[in-house]
Short mmCIF file of C-alpha atoms and ligand atoms in Angstrom, two decimals:
data_model
loop_
_atom_site.label_atom_id
_atom_site.label_comp_id
_atom_site.label_asym_id
_atom_site.label_seq_id
_atom_site.Cartn_x
_atom_site.Cartn_y
_atom_site.Cartn_z
CA MET A 1 -0.03 0.03 0.03
CA ASP A 2 1.22 3.52 -0.73
CA SER A 3 1.85 5.13 2.62
CA GLU A 4 3.26 8.25 1.07
CA PRO A 5 1.50 10.92 -1.00
CA PRO A 6 2.90 10.53 -4.52
CA SER A 7 4.13 14.10 -4.52
CA PHE A 8 6.92 13.22 -2.14
CA ALA A 9 8.24 10.48 -4.46
CA GLU A 10 8.02 12.88 -7.35
CA ARG A 11 9.71 15.69 -5.42
CA LEU A 12 12.57 13.34 -4.63
CA ARG A 13 13.04 12.24 -8.22
CA LEU A 14 12.99 15.82 -9.36
CA LEU A 15 15.52 16.79 -6.71
CA ARG A 16 17.81 14.08 -7.92
CA ALA A 17 17.36 15.08 -11.52
CA ARG A 18 18.24 18.68 -10.59
CA LEU A 19 21.35 17.68 -8.70
CA GLY A 20 22.31 15.03 -11.27
CA LEU A 21 22.52 12.36 -8.56
CA SER A 22 21.85 8.61 -8.80
CA GLN A 23 19.85 7.00 -6.03
CA GLU A 24 23.08 5.63 -4.61
CA GLN A 25 24.58 9.14 -4.55
CA LEU A 26 21.62 10.73 -2.90
CA ALA A 27 21.53 7.92 -0.36
CA ARG A 28 25.19 8.62 0.49
CA ARG A 29 24.47 12.31 0.94
CA LEU A 30 21.62 11.60 3.32
CA SER A 31 23.49 8.75 5.04
CA VAL A 32 20.73 6.27 4.37
CA SER A 33 20.79 3.02 2.34
CA PHE A 34 20.23 2.83 -1.34
CA ALA A 35 17.17 0.62 -0.71
CA THR A 36 15.74 3.35 1.48
CA VAL A 37 15.83 5.98 -1.29
CA ASN A 38 14.44 3.41 -3.62
CA ARG A 39 11.44 2.76 -1.33
CA TRP A 40 10.85 6.49 -0.86
CA GLU A 41 10.73 6.98 -4.63
CA ALA A 42 8.41 4.02 -4.97
CA GLY A 43 6.13 5.68 -2.40
CA ARG A 44 6.51 2.76 -0.03
CA SER A 45 7.93 4.49 3.03
CA ARG A 46 8.55 7.95 4.50
CA PRO A 47 11.75 9.50 5.83
CA SER A 48 12.20 10.37 9.47
CA ALA A 49 11.65 14.01 10.50
CA ARG A 50 15.48 14.59 10.61
CA THR A 51 16.00 13.18 7.10
CA ALA A 52 12.97 15.05 5.75
CA ALA A 53 14.55 18.26 6.97
CA ALA A 54 17.86 17.37 5.28
CA ILE A 55 15.91 16.72 2.06
CA ALA A 56 14.06 20.09 2.32
CA GLU A 57 17.46 21.81 2.78
CA LEU A 58 18.83 20.06 -0.39
CA GLU A 59 15.73 21.17 -2.24
CA ALA A 60 16.14 24.78 -1.10
CA SER A 61 19.78 24.84 -2.27
CA ALA A 62 18.89 23.12 -5.53
CA SER A 63 16.19 25.66 -6.32
CA ARG A 64 18.38 28.68 -5.64
CA GLY A 65 18.94 30.17 -9.06
CA GLN A 66 16.85 27.42 -10.74
CA ARG A 67 13.33 26.98 -11.89
CA PRO A 68 10.96 26.15 -9.07
CA ALA A 69 9.62 22.64 -8.96
CA GLN A 70 6.51 22.16 -11.07
CA GLY A 71 5.16 18.72 -10.43
CA PRO A 72 6.81 15.79 -12.03
CA GLU A 73 9.96 15.79 -14.15
CA PRO A 74 9.47 17.99 -17.19
CA ALA A 75 8.80 16.14 -20.40
CA GLU A 76 11.36 16.35 -23.11
CA GLU A 77 9.21 18.68 -25.14
CA GLN A 78 8.72 21.25 -22.41
CA GLU A 79 12.42 21.77 -21.62
CA PRO A 80 14.02 25.00 -22.65
CA ALA A 81 16.37 24.59 -25.58
CA GLU A 82 19.60 24.90 -23.57
CA GLU A 83 18.51 21.98 -21.35
CA ARG A 84 17.47 19.73 -24.16
CA THR A 85 20.94 18.44 -24.83
CA ALA A 86 22.77 15.35 -23.69
CA ARG A 87 21.98 13.90 -20.20
CA LEU A 88 21.90 10.22 -19.86
CA PRO A 89 18.81 9.18 -17.87
CA ILE A 90 19.38 8.84 -14.17
CA ALA A 91 18.95 5.22 -13.09
CA GLN A 92 16.16 4.65 -10.62
CA SER A 93 17.62 1.35 -9.31
CA SER A 94 20.98 -0.42 -8.92
CA PHE A 95 22.71 -1.88 -12.00
CA VAL A 96 23.50 -5.58 -11.70
CA GLY A 97 26.22 -7.66 -13.32
CA ARG A 98 26.70 -7.74 -17.12
CA GLU A 99 30.46 -7.42 -16.79
CA ARG A 100 31.15 -9.49 -19.93
CA GLU A 101 28.64 -7.64 -21.96
CA LEU A 102 29.82 -4.24 -20.81
CA ALA A 103 33.37 -5.06 -21.83
CA GLU A 104 32.36 -6.44 -25.22
CA LEU A 105 30.10 -3.48 -25.98
CA ALA A 106 32.65 -0.94 -24.91
CA GLY A 107 35.06 -2.44 -27.45
CA LEU A 108 32.37 -2.50 -30.11
CA LEU A 109 31.30 1.13 -29.55
CA THR A 110 34.85 2.39 -29.91
CA ARG A 111 35.36 0.41 -33.12
CA SER A 112 32.05 0.77 -34.91
CA ARG A 113 30.20 3.95 -35.97
CA LEU A 114 26.75 2.39 -35.84
CA THR A 115 26.02 -0.24 -33.20
CA SER A 116 22.50 -1.57 -32.61
CA LEU A 117 21.55 -3.35 -29.42
CA ILE A 118 18.72 -5.60 -30.41
CA GLY A 119 16.33 -7.56 -28.18
CA PRO A 120 12.70 -7.92 -27.07
CA GLY A 121 11.12 -5.38 -24.69
CA GLY A 122 12.47 -5.73 -21.16
CA ALA A 123 15.68 -7.44 -22.27
CA GLY A 124 17.77 -4.73 -20.73
CA LYS A 125 18.80 -2.88 -23.88
CA THR A 126 18.37 0.69 -22.58
CA ARG A 127 20.03 -0.20 -19.27
CA LEU A 128 23.01 -1.79 -20.86
CA ALA A 129 23.53 0.81 -23.47
CA VAL A 130 23.33 3.68 -20.92
CA GLU A 131 25.69 1.94 -18.52
CA THR A 132 28.22 1.20 -21.26
CA VAL A 133 28.23 4.81 -22.35
CA ARG A 134 28.39 6.08 -18.86
CA ARG A 135 31.35 3.92 -18.06
CA LEU A 136 33.11 4.99 -21.32
CA ALA A 137 32.59 8.59 -20.29
CA ALA A 138 33.81 7.98 -16.74
CA ALA A 139 36.92 6.26 -18.07
CA GLY A 140 37.64 9.44 -20.03
CA SER A 141 37.47 7.50 -23.29
CA GLY A 142 36.86 9.73 -26.28
CA ALA A 143 33.86 7.65 -27.27
CA GLY A 144 31.73 8.74 -24.28
CA SER A 145 32.81 12.30 -23.59
CA ASP A 146 30.02 14.03 -25.60
CA VAL A 147 26.80 12.14 -25.47
CA VAL A 148 23.20 12.98 -26.54
CA PHE A 149 20.58 10.63 -25.35
CA VAL A 150 17.40 10.54 -27.49
CA PRO A 151 14.47 8.71 -25.82
CA LEU A 152 12.17 7.43 -28.57
CA GLU A 153 10.58 4.47 -26.87
CA ARG A 154 7.51 6.33 -25.71
CA ALA A 155 5.22 8.11 -28.14
CA VAL A 156 4.73 11.81 -27.56
CA GLN A 157 1.57 13.87 -28.16
CA PRO A 158 1.22 15.36 -30.69
CA PRO A 159 3.18 12.70 -32.56
CA ARG A 160 6.57 13.94 -33.80
CA SER A 161 9.15 12.51 -36.19
CA ALA A 162 12.35 11.03 -34.76
CA ALA A 163 14.28 13.70 -36.66
CA SER A 164 12.47 16.50 -34.87
CA ARG A 165 12.92 14.80 -31.48
CA LEU A 166 16.58 14.38 -32.24
CA ALA A 167 16.87 17.97 -33.32
CA ALA A 168 15.27 19.08 -30.03
CA ARG A 169 17.80 17.07 -28.01
CA LEU A 170 20.61 18.58 -30.02
CA GLY A 171 19.31 21.97 -29.16
CA VAL A 172 18.57 22.80 -32.83
CA ARG A 173 15.84 25.33 -32.97
CA ASP A 174 13.19 25.39 -35.66
CA ARG A 175 14.05 28.24 -38.07
CA ARG A 176 12.02 29.23 -41.07
CA ASP A 177 15.06 30.09 -43.21
CA VAL A 178 17.06 26.86 -42.68
CA PRO A 179 15.61 23.38 -43.23
CA GLN A 180 15.75 21.36 -39.97
CA GLN A 181 17.88 18.59 -41.41
CA GLN A 182 20.50 21.13 -42.63
CA ALA A 183 20.52 22.79 -39.21
CA MET A 184 21.00 19.53 -37.52
CA LEU A 185 23.88 18.50 -39.77
CA ALA A 186 25.56 21.86 -39.07
CA ALA A 187 25.14 21.29 -35.33
CA LEU A 188 26.73 17.79 -35.65
CA LYS A 189 29.68 19.22 -37.55
CA GLY A 190 30.43 21.48 -34.54
CA ARG A 191 30.60 18.38 -32.26
CA PRO A 192 33.23 15.96 -33.48
CA GLY A 193 33.40 12.87 -31.38
CA LEU A 194 29.70 13.10 -30.48
CA LEU A 195 27.93 9.82 -29.57
CA LEU A 196 24.18 9.73 -30.22
CA LEU A 197 22.24 7.14 -28.25
CA LEU A 198 18.92 6.58 -30.00
CA ASP A 199 16.89 4.60 -27.47
CA GLY A 200 13.86 2.58 -28.45
CA ALA A 201 14.12 3.06 -32.22
CA GLU A 202 11.64 0.36 -33.19
CA HIS A 203 8.72 2.71 -33.82
CA HIS A 204 10.75 4.92 -36.10
CA ARG A 205 12.60 2.23 -38.00
CA GLU A 206 11.91 3.41 -41.56
CA GLU A 207 12.58 7.02 -40.83
CA LEU A 208 15.73 6.26 -38.86
CA ALA A 209 17.16 3.86 -41.44
CA GLY A 210 17.36 6.83 -43.83
CA LEU A 211 18.27 9.47 -41.34
CA VAL A 212 21.12 7.54 -39.64
CA GLY A 213 22.88 6.93 -42.93
CA GLU A 214 22.70 10.64 -43.79
CA LEU A 215 23.97 11.72 -40.40
CA LEU A 216 26.93 9.34 -40.47
CA ALA A 217 27.89 10.40 -43.97
CA ALA A 218 27.76 14.08 -43.15
CA ALA A 219 29.55 13.96 -39.77
CA PRO A 220 32.73 11.85 -39.98
CA GLY A 221 33.43 11.80 -36.21
CA LEU A 222 29.87 10.86 -35.25
CA ARG A 223 29.06 7.53 -33.59
CA ILE A 224 25.52 6.25 -33.16
CA VAL A 225 24.28 3.64 -30.74
CA VAL A 226 20.73 2.39 -31.23
CA THR A 227 18.57 0.23 -29.02
CA SER A 228 15.73 -1.37 -30.75
CA ARG A 229 13.47 -4.42 -30.87
CA VAL A 230 14.19 -4.81 -34.57
CA ILE A 231 17.31 -4.09 -36.58
CA LEU A 232 17.43 -0.90 -38.66
CA GLY A 233 18.88 -2.65 -41.68
CA VAL A 234 21.39 0.09 -42.62
CA PRO A 235 24.74 -0.77 -44.28
CA GLY A 236 27.52 -0.79 -41.76
CA GLU A 237 25.14 -1.38 -38.84
CA VAL A 238 26.75 -3.74 -36.33
CA CYS A 239 23.90 -5.63 -34.63
CA TRP A 240 24.47 -6.97 -31.16
CA ALA A 241 21.74 -9.17 -29.68
CA VAL A 242 21.34 -8.34 -26.03
CA PRO A 243 21.63 -11.78 -24.29
CA PRO A 244 19.39 -12.77 -21.43
CA LEU A 245 20.87 -12.24 -17.94
CA ASP A 246 23.21 -15.00 -17.05
CA CYS A 247 21.23 -17.77 -15.27
CA PRO A 248 22.74 -20.54 -13.15
CA PRO A 249 22.90 -24.03 -14.78
CA VAL A 250 20.53 -26.65 -13.43
CA ALA A 251 23.13 -28.58 -11.41
CA ALA A 252 24.96 -25.47 -10.14
CA ALA A 253 26.20 -25.43 -6.53
CA ALA A 254 24.67 -22.78 -4.25
CA PRO A 255 27.48 -20.16 -4.53
CA GLU A 256 27.34 -20.39 -8.30
CA VAL A 257 23.58 -19.86 -8.20
CA ALA A 258 23.93 -16.83 -5.93
CA SER A 259 26.57 -15.23 -8.09
CA SER A 260 24.64 -15.39 -11.41
CA ASP A 261 23.39 -12.06 -12.67
CA ALA A 262 19.75 -13.16 -12.92
CA VAL A 263 19.66 -14.33 -9.31
CA ARG A 264 21.48 -11.25 -8.12
CA LEU A 265 18.87 -9.06 -9.87
CA PHE A 266 16.06 -10.96 -8.26
CA ILE A 267 17.64 -10.68 -4.80
CA ALA A 268 18.41 -6.99 -5.32
CA ARG A 269 14.79 -6.17 -6.31
CA ALA A 270 13.34 -8.44 -3.60
CA THR A 271 15.38 -6.67 -1.01
CA GLU A 272 14.31 -3.29 -2.20
CA ARG A 273 10.73 -4.49 -2.09
CA LEU A 274 10.88 -6.20 1.25
CA PRO A 275 13.48 -4.63 3.49
CA GLY A 276 13.83 -7.72 5.77
CA PHE A 277 14.32 -10.00 2.76
CA SER A 278 17.56 -11.87 2.75
CA ALA A 279 19.13 -14.14 0.19
CA ALA A 280 19.81 -16.58 3.03
CA ASP A 281 16.10 -17.05 3.58
CA VAL A 282 15.27 -18.51 0.16
CA PRO A 283 16.24 -21.80 -1.38
CA PRO A 284 18.84 -20.81 -3.94
CA HIS A 285 17.82 -23.52 -6.40
CA ALA A 286 14.26 -22.27 -6.37
CA VAL A 287 15.37 -18.81 -7.33
CA GLY A 288 17.77 -20.25 -9.96
CA GLU A 289 14.92 -22.24 -11.50
CA LEU A 290 12.64 -19.21 -11.43
CA CYS A 291 15.21 -17.14 -13.29
CA ARG A 292 15.79 -19.89 -15.87
CA ARG A 293 12.06 -20.26 -16.42
CA LEU A 294 11.81 -16.50 -17.01
CA GLY A 295 14.51 -16.81 -19.61
CA GLY A 296 16.76 -14.40 -17.72
CA LEU A 297 14.54 -11.53 -18.96
CA PRO A 298 15.38 -8.62 -16.67
CA LEU A 299 11.89 -6.98 -16.75
CA ALA A 300 10.20 -10.34 -15.95
CA ILE A 301 12.63 -10.98 -13.05
CA GLU A 302 11.95 -7.50 -11.63
CA LEU A 303 8.23 -7.87 -11.88
CA ILE A 304 8.20 -11.34 -10.28
CA ALA A 305 10.46 -10.17 -7.49
CA GLY A 306 7.71 -7.69 -6.58
CA TRP A 307 5.71 -10.67 -5.25
CA VAL A 308 8.06 -11.51 -2.42
CA GLY A 309 6.07 -9.33 -0.09
CA THR A 310 3.06 -11.53 -0.66
CA LEU A 311 4.18 -15.04 -1.55
CA SER A 312 6.98 -17.43 -0.64
CA VAL A 313 9.60 -18.06 -3.28
CA ARG A 314 8.31 -21.61 -3.76
CA GLU A 315 4.79 -20.29 -4.41
CA ILE A 316 6.20 -17.77 -6.82
CA VAL A 317 7.99 -20.57 -8.74
CA GLN A 318 4.76 -22.60 -8.91
CA GLN A 319 2.68 -19.61 -10.13
CA ARG A 320 5.26 -17.72 -12.12
CA VAL A 321 3.68 -17.20 -15.51
CA ALA A 322 0.23 -16.69 -14.08
CA LEU A 323 1.63 -14.03 -11.77
CA LEU A 324 3.11 -12.13 -14.67
CA GLU A 325 -0.38 -11.72 -16.12
CA TYR A 326 -1.20 -9.81 -12.92
CA ASP A 327 1.44 -7.16 -12.92
CA PRO A 328 0.28 -5.08 -10.03
CA PRO A 329 -0.66 -1.45 -10.72
CA GLY A 330 2.25 0.83 -10.65
CA ALA A 331 4.84 -1.97 -11.09
CA GLN A 332 7.90 -0.70 -12.93
CA GLY A 333 6.33 2.62 -13.66
CA SER A 334 3.65 1.61 -16.08
CA ARG A 335 5.43 -1.22 -17.79
CA LYS A 336 3.42 -4.42 -17.89
CA LEU A 337 5.05 -7.52 -19.26
CA ALA A 338 1.95 -8.42 -21.22
CA ASP A 339 1.95 -4.96 -22.90
CA VAL A 340 5.64 -5.13 -23.59
CA LEU A 341 5.27 -8.55 -25.27
CA ARG A 342 2.18 -7.39 -27.18
CA ALA A 343 3.98 -4.29 -28.47
CA SER A 344 6.99 -6.36 -29.56
CA TYR A 345 4.67 -8.84 -31.28
CA ASP A 346 2.88 -6.09 -33.16
CA LEU A 347 6.24 -5.08 -34.62
CA LEU A 348 6.60 -8.48 -36.32
CA GLU A 349 5.50 -8.99 -39.85
CA PRO A 350 2.24 -11.06 -40.07
CA GLY A 351 4.20 -14.06 -41.46
CA GLN A 352 6.67 -13.95 -38.50
CA GLN A 353 3.75 -13.62 -36.10
CA ARG A 354 2.24 -16.78 -37.51
CA THR A 355 5.56 -18.64 -37.34
CA LEU A 356 5.93 -17.63 -33.70
CA ARG A 357 2.45 -18.83 -32.90
CA LEU A 358 2.98 -22.14 -34.61
CA LEU A 359 6.34 -22.79 -32.91
CA SER A 360 4.70 -22.29 -29.54
CA VAL A 361 3.45 -25.90 -29.74
CA PHE A 362 6.98 -27.26 -29.15
CA ALA A 363 7.49 -28.25 -25.51
CA ALA A 364 11.24 -28.45 -25.83
CA PRO A 365 14.06 -27.01 -28.06
CA PHE A 366 13.53 -27.93 -31.70
CA SER A 367 15.70 -28.30 -34.79
CA LEU A 368 15.16 -26.75 -38.21
CA THR A 369 13.67 -30.07 -39.45
CA ASP A 370 11.22 -30.11 -36.53
CA ALA A 371 10.24 -26.49 -37.24
CA GLN A 372 9.75 -27.23 -40.87
CA ALA A 373 7.24 -30.01 -40.12
CA VAL A 374 5.17 -27.74 -37.84
CA ILE A 375 5.27 -24.64 -40.01
CA GLY A 376 4.51 -26.74 -43.13
CA VAL A 377 6.99 -25.14 -45.50
CA GLY A 378 10.21 -26.16 -47.25
CA GLU A 379 13.56 -26.02 -45.50
CA PRO A 380 14.91 -22.70 -46.87
CA ALA A 381 11.62 -20.94 -46.06
CA ALA A 382 11.57 -22.46 -42.54
CA ALA A 383 15.24 -21.35 -42.02
CA ALA A 384 14.36 -17.81 -43.15
CA ALA A 385 11.41 -17.78 -40.78
CA LEU A 386 13.60 -18.91 -37.89
CA ARG A 387 16.21 -16.33 -38.66
CA GLY A 388 13.61 -13.54 -38.53
CA LEU A 389 12.64 -14.67 -35.06
CA VAL A 390 16.21 -15.19 -33.87
CA ASP A 391 17.14 -11.68 -35.17
CA ALA A 392 14.25 -10.20 -33.19
CA SER A 393 15.28 -12.24 -30.10
CA TRP A 394 12.10 -14.27 -29.85
CA LEU A 395 14.06 -17.47 -30.24
CA ALA A 396 17.36 -18.41 -28.63
CA VAL A 397 19.86 -20.60 -30.52
CA ILE A 398 21.48 -23.61 -28.83
CA ARG A 399 24.52 -24.38 -30.90
CA GLY A 400 25.28 -27.97 -31.81
CA VAL A 401 27.92 -29.76 -33.89
CA GLU A 402 25.58 -31.40 -36.36
CA GLN A 403 22.62 -29.05 -36.01
CA ASN A 404 21.51 -26.08 -34.00
CA ARG A 405 18.40 -26.15 -31.95
CA PHE A 406 16.06 -23.31 -31.13
CA SER A 407 14.33 -22.56 -27.91
CA MET A 408 11.54 -20.26 -26.72
CA VAL A 409 11.50 -19.14 -23.12
CA GLU A 410 8.39 -20.05 -21.17
CA ILE A 411 6.86 -16.55 -20.96
CA ILE A 412 7.17 -16.12 -24.71
CA ARG A 413 5.81 -19.61 -25.39
CA THR A 414 2.80 -18.95 -23.14
CA PHE A 415 2.19 -15.63 -24.85
CA ALA A 416 2.55 -17.11 -28.38
CA GLY A 417 0.31 -20.02 -27.30
CA ALA A 418 -2.44 -17.58 -26.33
CA ARG A 419 -2.11 -15.81 -29.73
CA LEU A 420 -2.37 -19.28 -31.35
CA GLN A 421 -5.65 -19.81 -29.49
CA ASP A 422 -6.85 -16.36 -30.53
CA ALA A 423 -6.08 -17.16 -34.19
CA ASP A 424 -8.01 -20.42 -34.01
CA GLU A 425 -5.06 -22.35 -35.34
CA THR A 426 -4.45 -24.65 -32.39
CA ALA A 427 -6.19 -27.83 -33.62
CA GLN A 428 -4.55 -27.73 -37.02
CA VAL A 429 -0.99 -27.22 -35.77
CA ARG A 430 -1.43 -29.65 -32.87
CA ARG A 431 -2.42 -32.35 -35.34
CA ARG A 432 0.71 -31.59 -37.39
CA HIS A 433 2.90 -31.69 -34.36
CA ALA A 434 1.28 -34.95 -33.18
CA ARG A 435 1.69 -36.67 -36.61
CA TYR A 436 5.33 -35.55 -36.82
CA PHE A 437 6.28 -36.83 -33.35
CA SER A 438 4.40 -40.09 -33.66
CA ASP A 439 6.18 -40.78 -36.93
CA LEU A 440 9.49 -39.94 -35.24
CA ALA A 441 8.67 -42.30 -32.36
CA ALA A 442 7.68 -45.12 -34.78
CA ARG A 443 10.86 -44.71 -36.79
CA ALA A 444 12.99 -44.70 -33.67
CA ALA A 445 11.24 -47.84 -32.41
CA SER A 446 11.84 -49.65 -35.63
CA SER A 447 15.63 -48.91 -35.45
CA PHE A 448 15.90 -50.52 -32.07
CA GLY A 449 16.94 -53.91 -33.56
CA GLY A 450 19.35 -52.29 -36.09
CA PRO A 451 22.83 -50.68 -35.90
CA ASP A 452 21.76 -47.21 -34.90
CA VAL A 453 20.29 -47.93 -31.45
CA ARG A 454 22.17 -45.06 -29.83
CA GLY A 455 21.00 -42.53 -32.46
CA ALA A 456 17.43 -43.68 -32.09
CA THR A 457 17.56 -43.49 -28.30
CA ALA A 458 19.00 -40.00 -28.47
CA ARG A 459 16.25 -38.88 -30.86
CA LEU A 460 13.59 -40.32 -28.61
CA GLU A 461 15.10 -38.68 -25.53
CA ALA A 462 15.18 -35.33 -27.19
CA ALA A 463 11.54 -35.78 -28.13
CA VAL A 464 10.22 -36.89 -24.71
CA ASP A 465 8.57 -33.65 -23.75
CA ASP A 466 6.95 -33.12 -27.09
CA LEU A 467 5.69 -36.78 -27.08
CA ARG A 468 4.25 -36.21 -23.64
CA THR A 469 2.38 -33.01 -24.62
CA THR A 470 1.18 -34.68 -27.80
CA LEU A 471 -0.24 -37.70 -25.83
CA GLU A 472 -1.88 -35.27 -23.38
CA TRP A 473 -3.40 -33.32 -26.28
CA ALA A 474 -4.60 -36.53 -27.98
CA ALA A 475 -6.04 -37.82 -24.75
N1 ADP B 23 21.83 -5.16 -15.63
C1 ADP B 23 20.68 -4.74 -15.04
N2 ADP B 23 20.75 -4.38 -13.69
C2 ADP B 23 19.66 -3.92 -13.09
N3 ADP B 23 18.44 -3.78 -13.72
C3 ADP B 23 18.32 -4.04 -15.00
C4 ADP B 23 19.43 -4.58 -15.76
N4 ADP B 23 19.03 -4.82 -16.97
C5 ADP B 23 17.75 -4.43 -17.07
N5 ADP B 23 17.30 -4.00 -15.84
C6 ADP B 23 15.97 -3.58 -15.49
O1 ADP B 23 15.02 -4.37 -16.25
C7 ADP B 23 13.98 -3.58 -16.80
C8 ADP B 23 14.02 -3.63 -18.32
O2 ADP B 23 15.27 -3.15 -18.77
P1 ADP B 23 15.32 -2.06 -20.02
O3 ADP B 23 16.74 -1.62 -20.17
O4 ADP B 23 14.27 -1.02 -19.84
O5 ADP B 23 14.84 -3.05 -21.16
P2 ADP B 23 14.64 -2.73 -22.70
O6 ADP B 23 15.25 -1.39 -23.04
O7 ADP B 23 15.30 -3.83 -23.45
O8 ADP B 23 13.15 -2.72 -22.90
C9 ADP B 23 14.25 -2.20 -16.26
O9 ADP B 23 13.48 -1.93 -15.17
C10 ADP B 23 15.76 -2.14 -16.00
O10 ADP B 23 16.06 -1.20 -14.94
MG1 MG B 24 14.39 0.34 -23.74
#
C-alpha cells in the first residue's frame, strides 16, 4: 500500500534530476541506504523528520537560481532549448552484473560507428547501453565524452518525427530560413566525437534507417548507438543481440547460483521491495529455477520479485507465468510484461507472427527439421522464418555440432500459445505436431533392432517432452 503521497516520491526524483545524482549518490548524501531511497521513490515509506529536513534543505539549495519545482519531471518537449541536450537518464535502481557484456560492448562502440543493441522489450537494452556509455565517459574515453541521449521508446503527443525529437535534443531550434535537417547537420559538424544514443528506435525504423545513414555520412566523427526491438537494416550497422541475464545451470552449486546475474537481480529487487528479505532465507535452487524459467529476462525478473512481499519463493515458482499476467498497478512505472510482449509482437510481420504462434506448440528446443514440419513449408523458407525470429530475439539458439536447436522461453511460449488460440489455429497445428512426433517415435522404435540404437535412443530422448504433450493433447 502507498503510505506516502505521490508528490513526495516525485519531489525526490525531481530533486535528484536537478542535482544530477543517482539513487546511490543521494543515499550517500543523506546517510541512508540505497534501498531506502528506492522505497521512498516508490512511495513505499517515508523518511524520518530529521532526514525530511535534510531533504528540504537540499531542495532549497537546488532551487536557488533554478526553476521552481513544477510537479513531475518535465517532459522532453517542455524543456528550454539549452537544457534539451545530452544527459543520460538517471537510473532509478541499482545496476546488476553484465560485466562480460559491458566489456564487449565498450570495445564494439569504440570500433564501430553504428551499433544496434537488439532484443525484445524488457531485455535490458536501454540499461546496458546507458551503462556502457556512462562507463566509457567515466573512463575518459573519447567515445563517451560528448553524449546525446534521445529517448524514442515512448510516443509523444502530438506525434513527432524521430528527426524532430533528435533536433530538439541537439538544441537545434526550428528556423524558417534553414531546413531542419540542414541545421541538424551543421550542429553535428560542430561536435566531432559526439555519440548519439537513440533509445527505443523500433517505432521509427523506416525514418531512422534513412536518417542515420545521412548523419553518419555528413559527420565523420559521429558515432551512433541504437537500442531497438528490430534491426534498422542500414549498411555498416553492427547488430548486437542483448543476451538474457546469465542464469545458473541446473546442477549449479549454491554459490554459483547466488553469483549469477539473474539471481542477483532477483535478490536486489526483492530486498528493495521487502526490507527484511535476505538471500539466505530462500532456497537458492528455487530462485535459480525461477530465473531460468523467466529466460533471464530482466523485466520479468523484476516484476516477479515484486511478489516476495506476498508469496513465498516456492509459491512464486509454482505460479510464475500466471503471476506475470497480474502485474500489479504501478509496477515498474507503467510497464506491464503483457503490454511489452504485445507491443513487440505487433512489430513483427504477419508471417513472422504466424511462425511464432505455430512454434509455440513445441514443448522443448527444436531443430530446423522439426520446425519445418510444424510450419509446413520447405527447409529454406523455414530457415528464413527462424532467422527472422532469432534476429528479433524471440528465439534463442542452442549451438550444436551437427545441427543447432532453437528454444523459446516459457513466458514467450505462453504468450505465443495464447495468440495461437486467438487465431483459431491450435487444432490444425497440434495435429501436425502430433503426426510428426508419432512418426518420429515409430521410426525410432523400428531402429531398435538395427545398428543405430544409440541414435534412435538420443532422438527419442530429445523428443520426450513433445511426445508427452502430444499424448496429453490426444487424450
Ligand atoms: N543489468 C541490469 N541491472 C539492473 N536492472 C536491470 C538490468 N538490465 C535491465 N534491468 C531492468 O530491467 C528492466 C528492463 O530493462 P530495459 O533496459 O528497460 O529493457 P529494454 O530497453 O530492453 O526494454 C528495467 O527496469 C531495468 O532497469
Ligand atoms: Mg528500452
